[in-house]
Coordinates of C-alpha atoms in Angstrom, one line a residue:
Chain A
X42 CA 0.0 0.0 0.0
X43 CA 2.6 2.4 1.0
X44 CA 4.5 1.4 -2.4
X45 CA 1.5 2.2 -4.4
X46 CA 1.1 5.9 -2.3
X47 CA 4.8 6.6 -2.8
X48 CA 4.5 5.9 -6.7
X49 CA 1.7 7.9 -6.6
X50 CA 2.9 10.6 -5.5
X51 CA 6.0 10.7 -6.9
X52 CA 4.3 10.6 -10.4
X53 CA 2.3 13.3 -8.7
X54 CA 5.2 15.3 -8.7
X55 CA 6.3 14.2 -11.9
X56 CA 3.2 15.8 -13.5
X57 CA 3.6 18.6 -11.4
X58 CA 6.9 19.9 -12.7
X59 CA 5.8 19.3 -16.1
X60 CA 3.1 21.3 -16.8
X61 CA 2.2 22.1 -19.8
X62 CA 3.1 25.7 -21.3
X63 CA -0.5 26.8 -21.6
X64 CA -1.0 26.3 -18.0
X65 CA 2.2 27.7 -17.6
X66 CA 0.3 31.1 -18.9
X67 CA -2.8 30.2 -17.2
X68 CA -1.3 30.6 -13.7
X69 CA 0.4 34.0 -14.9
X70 CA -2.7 35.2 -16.3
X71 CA -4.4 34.5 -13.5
X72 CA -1.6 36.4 -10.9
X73 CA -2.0 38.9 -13.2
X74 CA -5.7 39.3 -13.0
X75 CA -6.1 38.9 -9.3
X76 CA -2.4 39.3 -7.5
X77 CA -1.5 42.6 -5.1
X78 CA 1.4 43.5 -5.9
X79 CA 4.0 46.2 -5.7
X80 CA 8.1 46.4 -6.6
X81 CA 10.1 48.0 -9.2
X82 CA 10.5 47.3 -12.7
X83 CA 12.9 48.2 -15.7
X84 CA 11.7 48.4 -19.3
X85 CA 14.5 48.8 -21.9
X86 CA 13.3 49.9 -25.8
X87 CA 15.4 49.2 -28.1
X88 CA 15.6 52.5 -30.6
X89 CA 17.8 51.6 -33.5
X90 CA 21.3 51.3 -32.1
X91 CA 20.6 52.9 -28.9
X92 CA 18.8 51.4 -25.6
X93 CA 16.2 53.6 -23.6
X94 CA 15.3 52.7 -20.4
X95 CA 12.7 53.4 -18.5
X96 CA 12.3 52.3 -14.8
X97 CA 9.4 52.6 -12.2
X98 CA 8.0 51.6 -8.7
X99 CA 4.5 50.0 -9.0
X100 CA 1.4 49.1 -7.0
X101 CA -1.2 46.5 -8.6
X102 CA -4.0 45.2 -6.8
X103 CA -4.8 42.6 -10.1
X104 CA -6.2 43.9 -13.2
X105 CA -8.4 46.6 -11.4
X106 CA -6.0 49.1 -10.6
X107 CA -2.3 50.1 -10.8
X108 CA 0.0 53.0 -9.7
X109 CA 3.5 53.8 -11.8
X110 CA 6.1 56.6 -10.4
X111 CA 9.0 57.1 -12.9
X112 CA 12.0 56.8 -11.0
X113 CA 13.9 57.0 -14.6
X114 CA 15.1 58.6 -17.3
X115 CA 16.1 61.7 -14.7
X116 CA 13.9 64.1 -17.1
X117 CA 10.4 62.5 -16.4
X118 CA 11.7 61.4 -12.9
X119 CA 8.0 62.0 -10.9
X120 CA 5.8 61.1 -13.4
X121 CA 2.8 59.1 -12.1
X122 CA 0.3 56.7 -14.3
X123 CA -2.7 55.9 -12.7
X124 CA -4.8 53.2 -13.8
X125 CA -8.7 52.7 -12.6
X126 CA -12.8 52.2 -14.1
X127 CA -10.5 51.4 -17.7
X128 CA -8.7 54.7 -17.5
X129 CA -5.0 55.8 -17.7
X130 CA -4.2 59.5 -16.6
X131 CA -0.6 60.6 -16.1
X132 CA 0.4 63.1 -14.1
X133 CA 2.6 65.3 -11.7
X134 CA 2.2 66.1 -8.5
X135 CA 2.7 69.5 -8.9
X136 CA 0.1 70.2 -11.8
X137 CA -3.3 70.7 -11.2
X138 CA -4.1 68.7 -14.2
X139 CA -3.9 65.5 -15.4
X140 CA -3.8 63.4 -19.1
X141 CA -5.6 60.9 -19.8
X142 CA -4.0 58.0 -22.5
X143 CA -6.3 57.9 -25.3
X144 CA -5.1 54.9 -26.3
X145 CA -5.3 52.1 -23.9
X146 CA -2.6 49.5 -23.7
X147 CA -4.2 45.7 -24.2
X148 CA -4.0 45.1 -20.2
X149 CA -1.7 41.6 -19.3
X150 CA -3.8 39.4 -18.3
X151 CA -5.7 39.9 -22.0
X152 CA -2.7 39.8 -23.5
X153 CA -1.6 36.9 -21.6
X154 CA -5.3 34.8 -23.0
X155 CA -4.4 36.2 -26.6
X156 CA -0.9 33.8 -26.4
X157 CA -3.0 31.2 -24.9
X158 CA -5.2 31.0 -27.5
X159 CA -2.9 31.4 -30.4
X160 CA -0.9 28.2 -29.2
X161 CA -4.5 26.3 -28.5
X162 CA -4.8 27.1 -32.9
X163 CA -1.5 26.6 -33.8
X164 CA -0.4 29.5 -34.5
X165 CA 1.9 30.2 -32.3
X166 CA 4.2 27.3 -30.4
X167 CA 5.9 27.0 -27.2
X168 CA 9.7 25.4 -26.6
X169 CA 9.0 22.7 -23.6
X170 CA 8.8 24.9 -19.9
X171 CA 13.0 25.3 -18.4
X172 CA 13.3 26.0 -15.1
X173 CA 15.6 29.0 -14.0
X174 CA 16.3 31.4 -11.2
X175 CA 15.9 35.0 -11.8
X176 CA 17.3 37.2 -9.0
X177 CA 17.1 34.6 -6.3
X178 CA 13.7 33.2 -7.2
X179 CA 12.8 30.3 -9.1
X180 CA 11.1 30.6 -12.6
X181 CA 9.7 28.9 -15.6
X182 CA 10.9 30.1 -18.6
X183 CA 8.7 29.5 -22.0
X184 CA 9.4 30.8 -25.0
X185 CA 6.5 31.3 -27.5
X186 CA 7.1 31.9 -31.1
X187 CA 5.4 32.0 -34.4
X188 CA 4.5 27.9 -35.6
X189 CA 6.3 27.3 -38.7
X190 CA 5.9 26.5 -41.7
X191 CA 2.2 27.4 -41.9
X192 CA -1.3 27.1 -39.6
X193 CA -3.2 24.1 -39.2
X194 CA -5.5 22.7 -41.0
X195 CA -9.2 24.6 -40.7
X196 CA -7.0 28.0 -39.7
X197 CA -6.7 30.6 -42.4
X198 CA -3.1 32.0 -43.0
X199 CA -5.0 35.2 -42.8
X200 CA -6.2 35.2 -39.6
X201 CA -2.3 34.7 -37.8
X202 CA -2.0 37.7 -35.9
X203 CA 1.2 40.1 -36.1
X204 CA 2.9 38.2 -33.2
X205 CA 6.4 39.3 -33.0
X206 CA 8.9 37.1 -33.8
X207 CA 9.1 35.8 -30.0
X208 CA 8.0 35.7 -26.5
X209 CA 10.3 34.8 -23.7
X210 CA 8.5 34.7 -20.2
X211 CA 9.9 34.1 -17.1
X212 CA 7.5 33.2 -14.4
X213 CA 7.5 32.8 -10.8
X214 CA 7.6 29.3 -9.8
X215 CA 5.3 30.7 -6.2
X216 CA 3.3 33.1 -7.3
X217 CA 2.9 32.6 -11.2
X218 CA 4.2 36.6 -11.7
X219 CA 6.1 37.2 -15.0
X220 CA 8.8 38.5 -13.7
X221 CA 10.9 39.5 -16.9
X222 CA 9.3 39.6 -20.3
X223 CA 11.2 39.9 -23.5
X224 CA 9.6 40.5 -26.9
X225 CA 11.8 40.1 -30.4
X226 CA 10.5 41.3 -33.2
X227 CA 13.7 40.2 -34.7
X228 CA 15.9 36.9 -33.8
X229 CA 18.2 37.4 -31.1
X230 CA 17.6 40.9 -30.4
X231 CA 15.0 41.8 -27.7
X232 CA 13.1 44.9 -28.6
X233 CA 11.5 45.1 -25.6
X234 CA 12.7 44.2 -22.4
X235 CA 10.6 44.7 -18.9
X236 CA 11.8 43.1 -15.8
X237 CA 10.8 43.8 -12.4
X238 CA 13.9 43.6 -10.3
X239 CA 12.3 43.8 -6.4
X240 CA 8.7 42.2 -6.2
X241 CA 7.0 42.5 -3.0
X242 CA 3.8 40.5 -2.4
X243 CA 0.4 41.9 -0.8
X244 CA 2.3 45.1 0.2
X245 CA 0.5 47.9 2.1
X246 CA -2.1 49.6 -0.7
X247 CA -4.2 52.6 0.6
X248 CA -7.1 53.5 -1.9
X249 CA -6.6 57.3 -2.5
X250 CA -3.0 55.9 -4.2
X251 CA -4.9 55.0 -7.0
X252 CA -7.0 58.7 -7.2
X253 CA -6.1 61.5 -8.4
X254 CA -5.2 64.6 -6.1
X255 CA -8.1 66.5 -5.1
X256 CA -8.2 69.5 -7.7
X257 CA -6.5 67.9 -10.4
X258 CA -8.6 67.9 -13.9
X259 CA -7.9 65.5 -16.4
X260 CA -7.7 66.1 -20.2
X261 CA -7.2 64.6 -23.3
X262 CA -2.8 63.5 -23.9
X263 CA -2.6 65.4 -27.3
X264 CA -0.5 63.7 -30.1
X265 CA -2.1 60.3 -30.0
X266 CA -5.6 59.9 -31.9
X267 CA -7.7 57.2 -33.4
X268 CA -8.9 58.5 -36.3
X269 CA -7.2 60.5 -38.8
X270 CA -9.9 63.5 -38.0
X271 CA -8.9 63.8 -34.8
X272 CA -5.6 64.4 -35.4
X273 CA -6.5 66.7 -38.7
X274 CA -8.1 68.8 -36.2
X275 CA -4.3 70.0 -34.5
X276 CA -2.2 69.2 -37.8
X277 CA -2.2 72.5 -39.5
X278 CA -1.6 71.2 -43.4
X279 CA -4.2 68.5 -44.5
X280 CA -2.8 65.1 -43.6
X281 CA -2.8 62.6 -47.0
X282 CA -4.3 58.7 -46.8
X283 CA -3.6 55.7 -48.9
X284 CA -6.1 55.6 -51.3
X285 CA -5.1 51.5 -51.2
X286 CA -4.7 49.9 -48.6
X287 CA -3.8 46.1 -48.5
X288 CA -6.7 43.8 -47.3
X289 CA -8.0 44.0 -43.6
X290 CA -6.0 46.8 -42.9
X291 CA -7.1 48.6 -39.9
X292 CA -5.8 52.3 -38.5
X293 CA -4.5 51.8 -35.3
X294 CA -3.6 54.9 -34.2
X295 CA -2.9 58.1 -35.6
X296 CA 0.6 60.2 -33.8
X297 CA 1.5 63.7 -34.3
X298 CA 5.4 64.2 -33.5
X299 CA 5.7 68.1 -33.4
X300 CA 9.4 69.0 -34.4
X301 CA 10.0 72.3 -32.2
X302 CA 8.7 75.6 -33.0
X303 CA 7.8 77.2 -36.0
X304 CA 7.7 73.7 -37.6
X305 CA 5.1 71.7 -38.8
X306 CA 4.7 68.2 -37.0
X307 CA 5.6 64.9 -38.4
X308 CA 2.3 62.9 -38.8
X309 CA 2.3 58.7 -38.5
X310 CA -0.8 56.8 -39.5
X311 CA 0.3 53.2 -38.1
X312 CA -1.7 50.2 -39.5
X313 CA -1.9 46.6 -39.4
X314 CA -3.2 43.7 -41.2
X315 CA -3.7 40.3 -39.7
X316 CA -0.2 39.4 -40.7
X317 CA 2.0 42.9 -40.7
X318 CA 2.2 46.2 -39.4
X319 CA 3.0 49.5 -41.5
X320 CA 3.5 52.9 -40.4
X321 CA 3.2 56.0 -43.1
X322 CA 5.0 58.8 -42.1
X323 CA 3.6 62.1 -43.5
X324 CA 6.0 66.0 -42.9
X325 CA 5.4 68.7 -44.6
X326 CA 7.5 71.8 -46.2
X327 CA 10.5 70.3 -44.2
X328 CA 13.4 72.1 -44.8
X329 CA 15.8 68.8 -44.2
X330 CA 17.6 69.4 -48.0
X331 CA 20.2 67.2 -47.6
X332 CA 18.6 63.7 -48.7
X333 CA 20.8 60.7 -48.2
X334 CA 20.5 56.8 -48.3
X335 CA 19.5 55.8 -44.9
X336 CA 22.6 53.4 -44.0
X337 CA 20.7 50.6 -41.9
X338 CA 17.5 49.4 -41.2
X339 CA 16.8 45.8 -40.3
X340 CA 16.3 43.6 -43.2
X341 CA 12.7 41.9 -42.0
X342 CA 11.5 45.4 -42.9
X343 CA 10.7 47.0 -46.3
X344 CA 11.4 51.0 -46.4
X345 CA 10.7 53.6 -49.0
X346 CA 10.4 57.6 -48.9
X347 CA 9.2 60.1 -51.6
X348 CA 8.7 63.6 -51.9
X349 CA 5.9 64.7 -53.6
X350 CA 4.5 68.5 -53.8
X351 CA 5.5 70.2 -50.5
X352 CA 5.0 66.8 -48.5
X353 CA 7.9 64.1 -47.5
X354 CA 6.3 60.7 -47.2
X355 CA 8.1 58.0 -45.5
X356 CA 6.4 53.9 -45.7
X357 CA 8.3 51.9 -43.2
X358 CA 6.7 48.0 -42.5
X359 CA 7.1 44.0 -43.2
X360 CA 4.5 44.3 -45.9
X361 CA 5.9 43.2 -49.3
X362 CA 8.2 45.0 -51.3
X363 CA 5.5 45.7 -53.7
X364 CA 2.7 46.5 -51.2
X365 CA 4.3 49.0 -50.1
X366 CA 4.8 50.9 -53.4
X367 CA 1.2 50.1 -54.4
X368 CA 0.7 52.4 -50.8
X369 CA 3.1 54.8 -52.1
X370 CA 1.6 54.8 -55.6
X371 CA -2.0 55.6 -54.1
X372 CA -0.5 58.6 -52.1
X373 CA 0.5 60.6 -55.2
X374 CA -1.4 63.5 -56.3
Chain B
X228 CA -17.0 56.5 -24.1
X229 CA -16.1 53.3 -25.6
X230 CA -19.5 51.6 -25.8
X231 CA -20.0 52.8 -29.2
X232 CA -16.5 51.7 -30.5
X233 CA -17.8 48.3 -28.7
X234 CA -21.2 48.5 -30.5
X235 CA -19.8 48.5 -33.8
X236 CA -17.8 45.4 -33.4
X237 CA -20.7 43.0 -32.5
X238 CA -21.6 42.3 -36.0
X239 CA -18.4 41.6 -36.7
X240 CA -17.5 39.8 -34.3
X241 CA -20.9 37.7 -35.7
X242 CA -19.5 37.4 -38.7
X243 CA -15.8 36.8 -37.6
X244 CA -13.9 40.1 -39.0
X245 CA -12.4 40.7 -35.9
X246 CA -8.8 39.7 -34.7
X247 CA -8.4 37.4 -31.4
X248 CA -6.7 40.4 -29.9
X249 CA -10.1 42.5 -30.2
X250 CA -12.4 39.5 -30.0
X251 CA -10.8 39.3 -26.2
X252 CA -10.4 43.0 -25.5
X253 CA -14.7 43.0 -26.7
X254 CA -15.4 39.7 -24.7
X255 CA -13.3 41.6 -21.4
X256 CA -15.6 44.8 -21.7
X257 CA -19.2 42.8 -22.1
X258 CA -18.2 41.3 -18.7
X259 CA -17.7 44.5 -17.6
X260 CA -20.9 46.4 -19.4
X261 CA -24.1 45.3 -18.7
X262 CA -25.4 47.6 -21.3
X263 CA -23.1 46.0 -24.5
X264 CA -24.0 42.5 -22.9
X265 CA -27.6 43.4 -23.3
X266 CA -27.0 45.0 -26.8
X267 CA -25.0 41.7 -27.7
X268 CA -27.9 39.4 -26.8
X269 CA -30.4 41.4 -28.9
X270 CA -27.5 41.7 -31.6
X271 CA -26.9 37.2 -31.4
X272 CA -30.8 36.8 -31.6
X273 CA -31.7 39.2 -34.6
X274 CA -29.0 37.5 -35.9
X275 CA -30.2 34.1 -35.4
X276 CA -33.9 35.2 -36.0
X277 CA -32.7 36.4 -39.6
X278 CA -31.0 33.5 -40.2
X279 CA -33.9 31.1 -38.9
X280 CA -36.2 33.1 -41.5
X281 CA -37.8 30.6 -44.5
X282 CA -36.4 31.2 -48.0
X283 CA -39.8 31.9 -49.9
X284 CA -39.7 33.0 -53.8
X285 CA -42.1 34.9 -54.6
X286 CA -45.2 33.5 -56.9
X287 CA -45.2 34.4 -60.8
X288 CA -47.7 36.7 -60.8
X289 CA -46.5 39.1 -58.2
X290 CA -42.9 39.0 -59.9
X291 CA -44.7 39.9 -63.0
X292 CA -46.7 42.9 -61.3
X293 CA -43.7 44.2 -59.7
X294 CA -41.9 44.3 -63.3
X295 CA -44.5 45.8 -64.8
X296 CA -44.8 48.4 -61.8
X297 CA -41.0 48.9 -62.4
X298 CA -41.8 49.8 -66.1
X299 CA -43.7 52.3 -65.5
X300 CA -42.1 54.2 -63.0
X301 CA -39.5 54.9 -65.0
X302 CA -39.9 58.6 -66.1
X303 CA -39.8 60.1 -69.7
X304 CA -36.6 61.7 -70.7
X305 CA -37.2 65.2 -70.3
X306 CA -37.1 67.5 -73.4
X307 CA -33.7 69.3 -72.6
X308 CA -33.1 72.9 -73.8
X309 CA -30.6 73.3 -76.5
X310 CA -28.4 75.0 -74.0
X311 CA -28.3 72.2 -71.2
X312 CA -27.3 70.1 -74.2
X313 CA -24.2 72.1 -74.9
X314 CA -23.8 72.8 -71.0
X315 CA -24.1 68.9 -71.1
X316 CA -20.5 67.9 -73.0
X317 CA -18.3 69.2 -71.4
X318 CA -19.6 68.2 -67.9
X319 CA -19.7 64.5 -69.5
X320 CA -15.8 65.0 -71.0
X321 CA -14.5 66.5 -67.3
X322 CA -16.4 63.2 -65.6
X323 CA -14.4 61.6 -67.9
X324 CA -11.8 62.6 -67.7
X325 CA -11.8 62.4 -64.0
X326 CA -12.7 59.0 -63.6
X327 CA -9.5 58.5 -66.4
X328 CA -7.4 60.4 -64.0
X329 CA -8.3 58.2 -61.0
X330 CA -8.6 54.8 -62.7
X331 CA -4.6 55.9 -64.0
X332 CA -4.2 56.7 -60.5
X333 CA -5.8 53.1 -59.2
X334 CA -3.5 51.5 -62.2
X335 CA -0.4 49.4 -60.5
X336 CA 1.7 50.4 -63.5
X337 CA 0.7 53.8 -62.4
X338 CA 4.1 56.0 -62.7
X339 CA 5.8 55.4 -59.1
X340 CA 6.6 58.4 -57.0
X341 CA 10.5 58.8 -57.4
X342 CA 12.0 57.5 -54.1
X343 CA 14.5 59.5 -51.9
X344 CA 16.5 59.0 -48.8
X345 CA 16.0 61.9 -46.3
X346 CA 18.6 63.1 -43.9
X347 CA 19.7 60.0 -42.7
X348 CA 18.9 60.8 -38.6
X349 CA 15.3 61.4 -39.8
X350 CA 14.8 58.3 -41.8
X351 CA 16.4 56.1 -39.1
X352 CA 14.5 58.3 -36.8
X353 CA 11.0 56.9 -38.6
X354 CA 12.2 53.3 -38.6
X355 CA 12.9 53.1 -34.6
X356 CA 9.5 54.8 -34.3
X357 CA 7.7 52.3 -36.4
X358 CA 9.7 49.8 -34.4
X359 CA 8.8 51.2 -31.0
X360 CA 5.3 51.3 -32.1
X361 CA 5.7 47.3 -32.9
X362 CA 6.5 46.8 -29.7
X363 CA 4.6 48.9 -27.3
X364 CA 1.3 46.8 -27.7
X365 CA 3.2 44.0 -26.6
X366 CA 4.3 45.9 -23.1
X367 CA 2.6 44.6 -19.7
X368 CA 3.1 48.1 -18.7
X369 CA 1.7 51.7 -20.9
X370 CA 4.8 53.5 -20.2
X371 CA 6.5 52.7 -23.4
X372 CA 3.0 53.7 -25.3
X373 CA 3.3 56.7 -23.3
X374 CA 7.0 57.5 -23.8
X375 CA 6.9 57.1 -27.2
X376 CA 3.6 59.4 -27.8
X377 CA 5.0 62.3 -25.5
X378 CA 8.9 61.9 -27.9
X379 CA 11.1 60.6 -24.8
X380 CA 12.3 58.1 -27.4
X381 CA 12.9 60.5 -30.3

């Protein structure tokens, strides 16, 4: 009998440490939706040849609200991000005014159900679950990347979402917490990098951390819009759209970059179809004369700029080569 | 304030346009909205109703009466005064030679716009932006949306 128990639960055991990757993700999307939280974290971008970093405290009681003080870079040092009722506002403590995000990030935990049920079609695949430590603390670590060569039978090649070109989680053996996230869109070079270097669990939370001062408005963040006639209404020369576009593309946001004074701002319409992303860049009566080659861009994208009238027009994405001159072609006047 | 972006993605989320990144983003906020969860129900059985409905054709003779009704609604041409008729040919050769211009336009061997390289800091510039913009939806955290809106990454 005790034989029996002991093989029992030694298979028990067995099972236990191999989980599958989906429920790997389940138990992280799960922490994510209902874990308090607090600690500080470290994003890195990766901007062409150069890193920024960006690193913050946090408080997170689940998915229903969250508090972010920028520690760094020194210039926005104070900052504060508030999330609550679906709502981001950023401000600091000494304005009387805050700005809300008009564009809400897709929160973890949903992102976190999108891999799950990309790997449940087929579409995207997971490397078997290692285990790892991660500033003291043992982790999980799954990888998740596009399936190749194609989708399964029964799912259409159209309907693979832009995933990047990999996932890496590392997540908390204890708690299920992700504590360092790396997204490629790119073999071998992280474009994204968050990590939260001191986690605390169930820390002290107060509710007025997650309110805004008493007297503080909030208003609009300019220079994010989703539709173009948002933006049109703050861009003084009339912004241009693709009279093509490839199939299923959808706007995803529309950015005004303004360049400094006296000069008129950069406008990107950034798009995606189910299987790329494209950005159209759009300045106009820019006095940059001096027009050179640009000497790198990563090969997985397809670039290509044009002046035409008083307008520079720059298409930057992974669409095909000639995609993205049927764009440009539909741009002309 | 997002309800109506919401409301305009139930049919398609019916009819399956939608990606599984808004599918979930739309299934997250009708837990969270009684008022969308209601609309949705109405939306699913109006759906259902029309597709439950019985293909009928219509008999002969009310085809027939409909055709003829057709027939004669259709006006007389109108007598047109010498001078609309000369107003009229020129107005028919600019829609001509409009729709020319824009079927030339819609043409793929339509000339392509001559391709140049800006400065070489702003082009680059435009690729890491369109490569920060990959990224940021895939952040846990908004900052990097947010950093890259307000320029922090220019």
């Amino acid at each position: 009998m005790r034989i029996v128990l002991l093989c029992w639960v030694f298979f028990w055991m067995l099972g236990g440490a191999q989980e599958r990757p989906v429920q790997w993700l389940q138990r992280a999307q799960q922490a994510e939706s209902s874990l308090v939280i607090a600690g500080v974290r470290i994003t890195e971008i990766q901007a062409g040849r150069s890193v920024r970093r960006i690193e913050e405290r946090f408080w997170r009681q689940g998915a229903r609200s969250e508090r972010i003080e920028i520690l760094a870079p020194p210039e926005r040092r104070g900052e504060i991000l508030i999330f609550r009722e679906g709502r981001w506002l950023v401000y600091r403590p000494s304005d009387k005014e805050a700005l809300e995000l008009s564009r809400m990030p897709l929160p973890g935990n949903l992102l976190l159900q999108t891999a799950i049920e990309l790997i449940q079609a087929g579409i995207v695949q997971s490397e078997p679950p290692v285990e790892t430590t991660l500033n003291g603390r043992t982790c999980v670590l799954l990888r998740l990347s596009l399936a190749r060569p194609k989708p399964p039978r029964g799912v259409s090649p159209e309907r693979r979402e832009p995933f990047p070109a990999s996932v890496s989680l590392w997540i908390d053996k204890e708690t299920g917490v992700i504590l360092r996230r790396e997204v490629t869109m790119h073999p071998n070079a992280p474009a994204l990098r968050t990590e939260i270097t001191r986690l605390e669990i169930n820390p002290r939370i107060t509710p007025d951390m997650f309110n805004l001062p008493p007297g503080v408005v909030a208003r609009p963040l300019e220079g994010t819009y989703k539709t173009v006639e948002e933006a049109q209404r703050v861009v003084p020369f009339p912004i241009r759209t693709p009279a093509y576009l490839p199939e299923k593309a959808t706007l995803e946001r529309v950015l005004v970059r303004w360049r400094g004074p006296g000069r008129a701002p950069v406008v990107i319409l950034h798009y995606q179809t189910p299987s790329a992303r494209f950005s159209l860049f759009q300045a106009y009566k820019t006095r940059d004369s001096a027009f050179q080659r640009p000497s790198k861009r990563p090969e997985r994208l397809n670039v290509r700029f044009w002046q035409d009238d008083d307008y520079v027009f720059g298409l930057v994405g992974d669409l095909p080569r000639a995609e993205i001159e049927k764009i440009a072609r539909s741009l002309s006047r | 304030m997002k309800c109506t972006r919401y409301e305009r993605w139930l049919w398609d989320e019916l009819e399956g346009r939608l990606s599984a990144v808004q599918t979930q983003e739309l299934r997250s906020h009708l837990q969270a909205c009684p008022r969308c969860q209601r609309q949705w129900e109405v939306v699913q059985a109006t759906h259902q109703a029309l597709r439950g409905l019985p293909r009928r054709h219509a008999p002969e003779r009310i085809r027939q009466q409909v055709r003829a009704q057709i027939q004669q609604a259709r006006a007389p041409k109108p007598v047109v005064a010498w001078w609309k008729r000369v107003a009229l040919a020129p107005a028919l050769g600019l829609i001509v030679a409009a729709a020319w211009w824009g079927w030339l336009a819609s043409q793929s061997d339509a000339p392509l716009p001559p391709e140049v390289s800006t400065t070489q800091q702003h082009s680059e510039n435009w690729v890491e932006i369109h490569e920060q913009l990959e990224v940021a939806d895939w952040s846990p955290t908004p900052t990097p949306n947010y950093f890259i809106t307000t320029g922090y990454t220019r």
